[in-house]
Short mmCIF file of C-alpha atoms and ligand atoms in Angstrom, two decimals:
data_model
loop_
_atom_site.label_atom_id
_atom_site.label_comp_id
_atom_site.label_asym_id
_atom_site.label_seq_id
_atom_site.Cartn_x
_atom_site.Cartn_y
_atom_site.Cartn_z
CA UNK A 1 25.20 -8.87 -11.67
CA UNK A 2 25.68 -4.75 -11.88
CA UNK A 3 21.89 -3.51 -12.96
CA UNK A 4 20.42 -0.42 -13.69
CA UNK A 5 16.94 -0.34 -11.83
CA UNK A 6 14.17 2.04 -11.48
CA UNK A 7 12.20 1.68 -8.25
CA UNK A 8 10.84 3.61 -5.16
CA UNK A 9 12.84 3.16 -1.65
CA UNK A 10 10.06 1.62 0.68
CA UNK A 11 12.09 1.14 4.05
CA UNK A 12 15.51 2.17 5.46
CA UNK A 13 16.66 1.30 8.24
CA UNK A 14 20.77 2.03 9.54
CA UNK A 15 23.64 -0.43 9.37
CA UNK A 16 26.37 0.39 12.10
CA UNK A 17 27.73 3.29 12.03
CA UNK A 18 28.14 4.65 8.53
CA UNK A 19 25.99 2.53 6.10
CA UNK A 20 21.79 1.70 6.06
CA UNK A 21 19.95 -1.24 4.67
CA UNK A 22 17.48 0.23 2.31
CA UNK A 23 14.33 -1.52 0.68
CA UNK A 24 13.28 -0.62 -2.94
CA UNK A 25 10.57 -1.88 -4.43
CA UNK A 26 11.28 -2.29 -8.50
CA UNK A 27 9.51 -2.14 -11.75
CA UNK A 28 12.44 -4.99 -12.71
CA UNK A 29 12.83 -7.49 -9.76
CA UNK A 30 9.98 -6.31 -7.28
CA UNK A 31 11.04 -5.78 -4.06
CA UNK A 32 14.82 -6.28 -2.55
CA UNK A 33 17.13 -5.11 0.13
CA UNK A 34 20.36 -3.57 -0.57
CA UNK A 35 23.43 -1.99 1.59
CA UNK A 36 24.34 1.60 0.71
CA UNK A 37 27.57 2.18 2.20
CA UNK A 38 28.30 5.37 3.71
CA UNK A 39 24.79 6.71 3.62
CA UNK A 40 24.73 7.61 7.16
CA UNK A 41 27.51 10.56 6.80
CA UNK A 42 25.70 13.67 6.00
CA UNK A 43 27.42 15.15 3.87
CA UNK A 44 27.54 11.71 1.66
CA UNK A 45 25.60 12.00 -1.73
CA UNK A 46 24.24 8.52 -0.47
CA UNK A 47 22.76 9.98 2.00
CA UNK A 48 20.81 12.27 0.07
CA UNK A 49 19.66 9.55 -2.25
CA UNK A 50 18.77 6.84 0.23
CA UNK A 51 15.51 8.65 1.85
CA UNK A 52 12.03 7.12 2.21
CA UNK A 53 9.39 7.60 -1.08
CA UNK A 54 12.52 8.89 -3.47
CA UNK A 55 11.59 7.46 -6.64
CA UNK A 56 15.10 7.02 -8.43
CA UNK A 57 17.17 4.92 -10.96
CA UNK A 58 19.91 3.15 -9.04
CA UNK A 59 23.00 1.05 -10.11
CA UNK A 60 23.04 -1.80 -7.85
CA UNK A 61 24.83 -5.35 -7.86
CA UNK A 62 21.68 -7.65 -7.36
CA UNK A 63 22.55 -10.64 -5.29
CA UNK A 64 19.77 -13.12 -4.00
CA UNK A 65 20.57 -12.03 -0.44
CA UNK A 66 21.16 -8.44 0.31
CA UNK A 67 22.24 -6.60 -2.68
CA UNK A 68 25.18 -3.74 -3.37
CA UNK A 69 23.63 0.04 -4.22
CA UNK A 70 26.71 1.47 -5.84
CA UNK A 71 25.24 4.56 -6.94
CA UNK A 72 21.71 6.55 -8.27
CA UNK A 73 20.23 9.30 -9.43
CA UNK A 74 16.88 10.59 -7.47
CA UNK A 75 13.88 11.23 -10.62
CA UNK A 76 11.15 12.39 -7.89
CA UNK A 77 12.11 13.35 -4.80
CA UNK A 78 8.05 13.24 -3.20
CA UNK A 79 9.46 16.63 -1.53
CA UNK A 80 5.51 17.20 -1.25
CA UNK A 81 4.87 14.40 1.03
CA UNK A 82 8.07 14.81 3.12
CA UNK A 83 7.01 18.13 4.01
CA UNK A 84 3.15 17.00 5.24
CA UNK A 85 2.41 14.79 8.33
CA UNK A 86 -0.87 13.42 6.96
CA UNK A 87 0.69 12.73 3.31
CA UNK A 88 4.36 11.06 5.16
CA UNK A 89 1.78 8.88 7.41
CA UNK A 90 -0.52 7.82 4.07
CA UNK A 91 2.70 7.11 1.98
CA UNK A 92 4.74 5.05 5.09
CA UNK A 93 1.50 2.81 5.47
CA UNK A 94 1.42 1.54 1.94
CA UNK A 95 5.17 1.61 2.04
CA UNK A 96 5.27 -1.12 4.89
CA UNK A 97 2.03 -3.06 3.46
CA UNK A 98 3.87 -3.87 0.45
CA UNK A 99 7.18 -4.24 2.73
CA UNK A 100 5.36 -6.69 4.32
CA UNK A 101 3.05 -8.48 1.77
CA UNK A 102 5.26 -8.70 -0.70
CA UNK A 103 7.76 -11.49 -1.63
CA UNK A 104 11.26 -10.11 -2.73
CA UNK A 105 12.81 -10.88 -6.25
CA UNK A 106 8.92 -11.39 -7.65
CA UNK A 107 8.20 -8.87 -9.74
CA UNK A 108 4.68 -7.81 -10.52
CA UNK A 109 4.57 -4.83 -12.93
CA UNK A 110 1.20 -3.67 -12.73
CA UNK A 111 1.26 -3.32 -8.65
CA UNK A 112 4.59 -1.60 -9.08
CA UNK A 113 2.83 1.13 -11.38
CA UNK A 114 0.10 1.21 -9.26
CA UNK A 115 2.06 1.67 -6.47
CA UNK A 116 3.92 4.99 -8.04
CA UNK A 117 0.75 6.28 -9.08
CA UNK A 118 -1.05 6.42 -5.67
CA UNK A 119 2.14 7.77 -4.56
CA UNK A 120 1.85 10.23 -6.91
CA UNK A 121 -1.95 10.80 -6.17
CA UNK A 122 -0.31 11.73 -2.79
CA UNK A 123 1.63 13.82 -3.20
CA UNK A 124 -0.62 15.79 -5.52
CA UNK A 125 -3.71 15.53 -3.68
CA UNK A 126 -5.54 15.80 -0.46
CA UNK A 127 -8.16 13.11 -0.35
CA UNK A 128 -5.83 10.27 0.96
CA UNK A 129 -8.14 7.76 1.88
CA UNK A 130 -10.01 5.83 -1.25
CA UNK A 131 -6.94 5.98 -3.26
CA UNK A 132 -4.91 4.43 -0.34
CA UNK A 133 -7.96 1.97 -0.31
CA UNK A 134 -7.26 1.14 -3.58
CA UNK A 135 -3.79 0.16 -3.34
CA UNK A 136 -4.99 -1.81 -0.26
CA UNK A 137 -7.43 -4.08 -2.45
CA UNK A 138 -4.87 -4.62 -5.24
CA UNK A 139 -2.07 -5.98 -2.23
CA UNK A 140 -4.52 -8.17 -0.37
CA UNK A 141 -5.18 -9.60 -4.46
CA UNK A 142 -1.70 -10.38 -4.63
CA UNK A 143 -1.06 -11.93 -1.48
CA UNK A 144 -3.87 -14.19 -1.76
CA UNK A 145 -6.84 -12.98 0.74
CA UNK A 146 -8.30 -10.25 -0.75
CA UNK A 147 -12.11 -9.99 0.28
CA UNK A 148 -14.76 -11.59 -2.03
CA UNK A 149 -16.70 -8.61 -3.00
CA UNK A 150 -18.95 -9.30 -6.47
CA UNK A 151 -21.06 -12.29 -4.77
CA UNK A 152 -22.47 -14.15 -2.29
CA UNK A 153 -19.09 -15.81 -0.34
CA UNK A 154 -20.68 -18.82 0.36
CA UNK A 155 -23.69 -19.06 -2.56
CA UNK A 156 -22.75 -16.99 -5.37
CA UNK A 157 -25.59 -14.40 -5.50
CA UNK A 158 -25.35 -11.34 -7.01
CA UNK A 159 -28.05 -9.68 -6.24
CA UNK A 160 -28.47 -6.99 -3.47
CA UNK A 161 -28.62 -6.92 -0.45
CA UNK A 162 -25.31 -8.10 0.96
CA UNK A 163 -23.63 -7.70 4.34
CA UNK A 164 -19.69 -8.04 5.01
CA UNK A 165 -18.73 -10.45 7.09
CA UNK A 166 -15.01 -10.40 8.53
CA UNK A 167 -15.14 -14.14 9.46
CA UNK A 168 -16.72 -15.14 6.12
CA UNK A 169 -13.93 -13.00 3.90
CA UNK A 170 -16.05 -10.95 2.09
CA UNK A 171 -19.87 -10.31 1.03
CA UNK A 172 -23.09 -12.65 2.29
CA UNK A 173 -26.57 -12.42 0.65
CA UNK A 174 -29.61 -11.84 2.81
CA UNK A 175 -29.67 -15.45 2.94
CA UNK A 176 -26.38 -16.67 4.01
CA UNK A 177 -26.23 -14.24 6.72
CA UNK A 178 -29.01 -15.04 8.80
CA UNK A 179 -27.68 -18.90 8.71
CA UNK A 180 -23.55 -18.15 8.72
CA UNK A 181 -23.31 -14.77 10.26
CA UNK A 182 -25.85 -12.63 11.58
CA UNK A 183 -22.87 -10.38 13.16
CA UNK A 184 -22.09 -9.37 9.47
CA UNK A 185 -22.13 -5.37 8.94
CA UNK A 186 -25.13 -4.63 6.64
CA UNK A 187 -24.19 -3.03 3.35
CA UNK A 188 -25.84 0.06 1.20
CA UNK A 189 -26.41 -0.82 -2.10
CA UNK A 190 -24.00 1.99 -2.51
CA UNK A 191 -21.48 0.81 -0.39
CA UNK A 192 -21.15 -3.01 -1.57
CA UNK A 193 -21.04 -1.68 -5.53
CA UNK A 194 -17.78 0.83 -4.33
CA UNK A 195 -16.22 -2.38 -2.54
CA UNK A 196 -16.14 -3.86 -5.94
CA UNK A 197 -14.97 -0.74 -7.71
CA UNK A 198 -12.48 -0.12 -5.71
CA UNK A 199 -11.13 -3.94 -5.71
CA UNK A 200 -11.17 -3.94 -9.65
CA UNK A 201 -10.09 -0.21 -11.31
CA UNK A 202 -7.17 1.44 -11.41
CA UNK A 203 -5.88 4.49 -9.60
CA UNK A 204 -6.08 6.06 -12.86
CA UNK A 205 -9.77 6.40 -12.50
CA UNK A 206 -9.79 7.61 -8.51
CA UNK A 207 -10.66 10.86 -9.93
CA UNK A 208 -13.70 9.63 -11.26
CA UNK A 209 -15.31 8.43 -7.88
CA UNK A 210 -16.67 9.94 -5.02
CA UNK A 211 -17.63 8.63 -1.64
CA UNK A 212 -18.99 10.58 1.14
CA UNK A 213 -17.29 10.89 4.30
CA UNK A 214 -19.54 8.50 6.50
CA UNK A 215 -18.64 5.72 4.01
CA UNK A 216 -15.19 6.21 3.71
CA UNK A 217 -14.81 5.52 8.00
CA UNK A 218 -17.33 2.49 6.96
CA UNK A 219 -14.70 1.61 4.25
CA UNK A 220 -11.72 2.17 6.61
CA UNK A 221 -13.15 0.53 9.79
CA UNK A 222 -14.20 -2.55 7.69
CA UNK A 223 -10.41 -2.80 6.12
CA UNK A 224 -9.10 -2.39 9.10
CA UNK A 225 -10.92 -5.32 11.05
CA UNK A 226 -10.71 -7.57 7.59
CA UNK A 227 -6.57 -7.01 7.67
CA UNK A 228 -6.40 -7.73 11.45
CA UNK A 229 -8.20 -11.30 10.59
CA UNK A 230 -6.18 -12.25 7.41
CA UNK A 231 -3.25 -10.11 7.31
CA UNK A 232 -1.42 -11.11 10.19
CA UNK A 233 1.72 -8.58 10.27
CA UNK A 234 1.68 -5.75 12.91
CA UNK A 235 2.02 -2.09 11.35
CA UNK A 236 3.47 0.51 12.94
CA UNK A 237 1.97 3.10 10.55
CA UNK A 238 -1.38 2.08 10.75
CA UNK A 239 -1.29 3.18 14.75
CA UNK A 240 0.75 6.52 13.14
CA UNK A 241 -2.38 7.13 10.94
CA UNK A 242 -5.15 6.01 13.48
CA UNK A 243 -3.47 8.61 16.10
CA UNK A 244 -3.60 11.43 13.62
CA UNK A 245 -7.29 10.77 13.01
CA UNK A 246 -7.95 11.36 16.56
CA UNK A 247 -6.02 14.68 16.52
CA UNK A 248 -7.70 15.95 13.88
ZN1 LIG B 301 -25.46 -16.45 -0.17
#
């Protein structure tokens, strides 16, 4: 079936000698893999269209395997992030969590657009971090472990104070964390309210919210140890992004 398909190349990787296997994730099908054949010649207008982060319309015979591109037009290039380290590193991590959390042929409209907008965000911005965050939260949601983050995990209470506990999956009243897990990191009351912000609005509002820079490493570190519990795929552009920290 020949479709017309608007969607944002999320992985490519080459296919012999002339063609490459690229990923696109779709505002019509969600993610799928298709061949573009002859994208690895230069000079080939394939080539130029099948890049990481270009946002474009393609014509492509959709199979239930691996799909035929047959041709496209690139609408947004990302030129911005291509050219910056930081912003390539940012947009390649939530490129290969959704490679890797998501099924193919499910589509899911409203992680799609929130995908393009933190691209976007991106490419237009320099604070990175809470809108990649973001994303994060809304993933984890769809692939079934996001962290529990407006009660008590194991009681229900909602009122402050609340730890995080990795083990647990998500927030533990005073309570429950002296008798479940003691090792859980204490919260602020600032830091458990942004947890749930973060988990429920929309990139549209990332303008809206600040964090300071000693919670955003809090944010980051606890992510990080919560997705090496649940997630369980290795990603190579996490280490990409933790070795840039270091040189900065
Ligand atoms: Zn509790």
């Amino acid at each position: 079936m020949l479709e017309k398909i608007n969607g944002v190349i999320i992985k490519t990787q080459d296919y012999s000698e002339t063609h490459k296997i690229i990923t696109i994730f779709s505002n019509k099908i969600g993610k799928f893999t298709a061949i573009a054949r002859g994208a690895k010649k230069p000079k080939s207008r394939m080539a130029a269209l099948t890049q990481p982060f270009i946002y474009g319309e393609f014509l492509v015979y959709i199979s239930k395997g691996l799909s035929t591109l047959q041709q496209g037009d690139s609408l947004n290039s990302f030129r911005s992030i291509r050219e910056d380290i930081f912003k390539t590193a940012y947009a390649a991590y939530i490129a290969e969590l959704t490679d890797k959390l998501m099924d193919s042929h499910s589509p899911d409209y409203y992680l799609y657009e929130q995908f393009y907008k933190t691209l976007q965000w991106i490419s237009e911005n320099e604070d990175l971090e809470i809108p990649t965050i973001m994303y994060e939260l809304k993933l984890y949601q769809k692939a079934g472990f996001a962290p529990i983050v407006d009660c008590c995990v194991n009681c229900g209470e909602t009122n402050h104070p609340f730890s995080f506990s990795i083990q647990e999956g998500g927030l533990l009243c005073s309570k429950c964390k002296s008798s479940i897990d003691p090792e859980s990191i204490q919260l602020s009351f600032g830091v458990a309210k942004l947890f749930y912000l973060l988990s429920h609005v929309g990139i549209e509002q990332v303008g809206d919210i600040t964090v300071k820079n000693k919670n955003k490493q809090l944010l980051r570190q606890l992510l990080d140890a919560y997705y090496d519990h649940f997630g369980g795929y290795y990603l190579k552009s996490r280490k990409v992004l933790n070795q840039l920290h270091l040189l900065q």
